[in-house]
Short mmCIF file of N, CA and C in Angstrom, two decimals:
data_model
loop_
_atom_site.label_atom_id
_atom_site.label_comp_id
_atom_site.label_asym_id
_atom_site.label_seq_id
_atom_site.Cartn_x
_atom_site.Cartn_y
_atom_site.Cartn_z
N ALA A 1 18.10 -7.17 -7.00
CA ALA A 1 17.75 -7.00 -5.78
C ALA A 1 16.71 -6.87 -5.21
N LEU A 2 16.37 -7.60 -4.34
CA LEU A 2 14.69 -7.36 -3.53
C LEU A 2 14.66 -6.62 -2.36
N GLN A 3 14.27 -5.86 -2.36
CA GLN A 3 14.15 -4.82 -1.98
C GLN A 3 12.24 -4.42 -0.65
N PRO A 4 12.16 -5.37 -0.50
CA PRO A 4 10.98 -5.73 0.43
C PRO A 4 10.71 -4.19 1.50
N ASP A 5 11.67 -3.45 2.05
CA ASP A 5 11.01 -2.79 2.69
C ASP A 5 11.16 -0.81 1.78
N ASN A 6 11.01 -1.39 1.07
CA ASN A 6 10.61 0.24 -0.22
C ASN A 6 9.81 0.13 -0.54
N PRO A 7 8.70 1.62 0.25
CA PRO A 7 7.93 2.44 -0.20
C PRO A 7 7.13 2.39 -2.35
N VAL A 8 8.35 2.83 -2.71
CA VAL A 8 7.88 3.40 -3.74
C VAL A 8 7.62 2.13 -4.63
N LEU A 9 8.70 1.11 -4.41
CA LEU A 9 8.62 -0.66 -4.98
C LEU A 9 7.10 -1.64 -5.02
N LEU A 10 6.93 -1.10 -3.49
CA LEU A 10 6.03 -1.66 -2.93
C LEU A 10 4.37 -1.09 -3.81
N ASN A 11 4.49 0.62 -3.10
CA ASN A 11 3.26 1.16 -4.45
C ASN A 11 3.15 0.50 -5.63
N ASN A 12 4.55 0.71 -6.59
CA ASN A 12 3.45 -0.27 -7.86
C ASN A 12 3.83 -1.89 -7.98
N VAL A 13 3.96 -2.00 -7.08
CA VAL A 13 4.01 -3.42 -7.00
C VAL A 13 2.59 -4.03 -6.59
N ALA A 14 2.14 -2.90 -6.24
CA ALA A 14 0.20 -2.61 -5.10
C ALA A 14 -0.42 -2.75 -6.69
N TRP A 15 -0.16 -1.44 -7.44
CA TRP A 15 -0.44 -1.22 -8.62
C TRP A 15 -0.90 -2.28 -9.43
N SER A 16 0.26 -2.58 -9.90
CA SER A 16 0.43 -3.64 -10.83
C SER A 16 -0.62 -4.80 -10.43
N VAL A 17 -0.40 -5.75 -9.57
CA VAL A 17 -1.28 -6.22 -9.29
C VAL A 17 -3.03 -6.79 -9.04
N GLY A 18 -2.99 -4.98 -8.64
CA GLY A 18 -4.17 -4.69 -8.87
C GLY A 18 -4.91 -4.79 -9.90
N LYS A 19 -3.99 -3.70 -10.43
CA LYS A 19 -4.77 -4.09 -12.23
C LYS A 19 -4.96 -5.28 -12.33
N LEU A 20 -4.28 -6.28 -11.93
CA LEU A 20 -4.67 -7.72 -12.20
C LEU A 20 -6.22 -8.60 -11.99
N GLY A 21 -5.93 -7.42 -10.94
CA GLY A 21 -7.61 -8.17 -9.77
C GLY A 21 -6.61 -8.68 -9.03
N ASP A 22 -5.58 -8.69 -7.82
CA ASP A 22 -5.33 -9.89 -7.41
C ASP A 22 -4.96 -9.32 -5.90
N PRO A 23 -6.11 -9.89 -5.24
CA PRO A 23 -6.25 -9.22 -4.02
C PRO A 23 -5.18 -9.15 -3.14
N ARG A 24 -4.13 -9.07 -3.69
CA ARG A 24 -3.27 -9.00 -2.30
C ARG A 24 -2.22 -7.21 -3.33
N ALA A 25 -3.28 -6.64 -3.66
CA ALA A 25 -2.83 -5.24 -3.59
C ALA A 25 -3.37 -4.30 -2.23
N LEU A 26 -3.71 -4.41 -2.18
CA LEU A 26 -4.23 -4.00 -0.87
C LEU A 26 -3.20 -4.61 0.11
N GLU A 27 -3.00 -5.47 0.30
CA GLU A 27 -1.58 -5.93 1.35
C GLU A 27 -0.04 -4.61 1.25
N PHE A 28 0.16 -4.77 0.04
CA PHE A 28 1.15 -4.43 -0.67
C PHE A 28 1.41 -3.17 -0.30
N ALA A 29 -0.08 -2.13 -0.56
CA ALA A 29 0.27 -1.01 -0.07
C ALA A 29 -0.48 -0.57 1.00
N ALA A 30 -1.21 -1.38 1.48
CA ALA A 30 -0.82 -1.24 3.17
C ALA A 30 0.57 -1.30 3.46
N ARG A 31 0.84 -1.93 3.05
CA ARG A 31 3.07 -1.97 3.74
C ARG A 31 3.21 -1.10 3.34
N ALA A 32 3.47 -0.46 1.96
CA ALA A 32 3.87 0.29 1.26
C ALA A 32 3.36 1.71 2.84
N VAL A 33 2.35 2.17 3.15
CA VAL A 33 2.23 3.37 3.43
C VAL A 33 2.34 3.19 5.57
N GLU A 34 2.46 1.73 5.87
CA GLU A 34 3.01 1.54 6.76
C GLU A 34 4.39 1.77 7.23
N LEU A 35 5.37 1.88 5.61
CA LEU A 35 6.76 2.28 6.13
C LEU A 35 6.66 3.88 4.73
N ALA A 36 5.59 4.87 4.83
CA ALA A 36 5.72 5.54 4.70
C ALA A 36 4.56 5.99 4.46
N PRO A 37 3.69 6.27 5.48
CA PRO A 37 2.26 6.95 5.82
C PRO A 37 2.22 8.38 5.26
N GLU A 38 3.43 9.20 5.26
CA GLU A 38 3.20 10.89 4.34
C GLU A 38 3.49 10.94 2.90
N ALA A 39 3.25 9.44 2.44
CA ALA A 39 3.97 9.81 1.08
C ALA A 39 2.23 9.69 0.31
N PRO A 40 2.00 10.99 -0.39
CA PRO A 40 0.60 10.81 -1.58
C PRO A 40 0.60 10.21 -2.04
N ALA A 41 1.33 9.29 -2.47
CA ALA A 41 1.28 8.81 -4.19
C ALA A 41 0.92 7.37 -3.14
N VAL A 42 0.98 6.86 -2.24
CA VAL A 42 1.16 5.22 -1.18
C VAL A 42 -0.69 5.44 -1.15
N ILE A 43 -0.53 6.98 -0.41
CA ILE A 43 -2.54 7.02 -0.28
C ILE A 43 -3.86 7.41 -1.42
N ALA A 44 -2.63 7.58 -2.28
CA ALA A 44 -3.65 8.17 -3.86
C ALA A 44 -3.52 6.60 -4.32
N LEU A 45 -2.47 5.78 -3.93
CA LEU A 45 -3.21 5.00 -4.31
C LEU A 45 -4.34 3.61 -4.14
N LEU A 46 -4.38 3.88 -2.33
CA LEU A 46 -5.42 3.18 -2.58
C LEU A 46 -6.43 3.50 -2.28
N LYS A 47 -6.90 4.89 -2.07
CA LYS A 47 -7.96 5.30 -2.97
C LYS A 47 -8.47 5.14 -3.99
N SER A 48 -7.55 5.60 -5.06
CA SER A 48 -7.22 4.96 -6.84
C SER A 48 -8.01 3.36 -6.79
N ALA A 49 -7.66 2.53 -6.06
CA ALA A 49 -7.79 1.42 -5.84
C ALA A 49 -9.43 0.56 -5.54
N GLY A 50 -9.98 1.25 -5.57
CA GLY A 50 -11.06 1.39 -5.16
C GLY A 50 -11.34 0.41 -3.63
N THR A 51 -10.79 1.59 -2.11
CA THR A 51 -10.66 1.17 -1.00
C THR A 51 -11.38 2.16 -1.12
N SER A 52 -12.30 1.24 -0.09
CA SER A 52 -12.84 2.41 0.68
C SER A 52 -12.23 3.16 1.93
N SER A 53 -12.97 4.47 1.93
CA SER A 53 -12.48 5.47 2.84
C SER A 53 -12.22 4.73 4.30
N LYS A 54 -13.04 4.04 4.94
CA LYS A 54 -12.28 2.96 5.65
C LYS A 54 -11.00 2.57 6.24
N GLU A 55 -11.42 1.80 4.83
CA GLU A 55 -10.21 0.91 4.50
C GLU A 55 -8.93 1.42 4.60
N VAL A 56 -9.09 2.57 4.02
CA VAL A 56 -7.96 3.26 3.62
C VAL A 56 -7.59 4.23 5.34
N ALA A 57 -7.83 4.24 6.25
CA ALA A 57 -8.57 5.24 6.90
C ALA A 57 -7.69 4.14 8.19
N VAL A 58 -8.31 2.27 7.36
CA VAL A 58 -7.61 1.36 8.51
C VAL A 58 -6.63 1.21 8.12
N ALA A 59 -6.12 1.19 7.05
CA ALA A 59 -4.19 1.11 6.66
C ALA A 59 -3.92 1.98 6.88
N VAL A 60 -4.40 3.28 7.18
CA VAL A 60 -3.13 3.90 7.71
C VAL A 60 -2.55 4.23 9.31
N HIS A 61 -4.03 4.52 9.02
CA HIS A 61 -4.33 4.20 11.46
C HIS A 61 -3.75 3.65 11.99
N GLY A 62 -3.18 2.18 10.40
CA GLY A 62 -1.89 0.59 11.56
C GLY A 62 -1.25 1.13 11.42
N ALA A 63 -0.76 1.73 10.51
CA ALA A 63 0.93 2.11 9.69
C ALA A 63 0.66 2.38 10.95
N GLY A 64 0.28 2.98 11.86
CA GLY A 64 1.38 4.47 12.73
C GLY A 64 1.39 3.28 14.23
N SER A 65 -0.23 2.97 14.05
CA SER A 65 0.48 1.86 15.26
C SER A 65 1.81 0.94 15.51
N ARG A 66 2.32 0.54 13.57
CA ARG A 66 3.34 -0.68 14.01
C ARG A 66 4.48 -0.06 14.15
N SER A 67 4.76 1.05 13.76
CA SER A 67 5.88 2.18 13.43
C SER A 67 6.19 1.06 15.54
#
C-alpha cells in the first residue's frame, strides 16, 4: 500500500534516492519535514544530505507555514 503521507517512509525514500544522487531527495525530505517538523531523524537527514543550513531552515520553516 502506498503511504504518501508517512514521514518515516518519505525520510527513508529521501535517504535512498539521495545515496543514488537523485536531486528529488530534497523534495522527499522536505515533505517529511512538512509532515513531522519535530522529528529529529528527518532534520538530521536534511543536514547529513549535504543540505546547507539555509536550505534546512527554509524546509523546516516552510513546512510550518503550509500546515
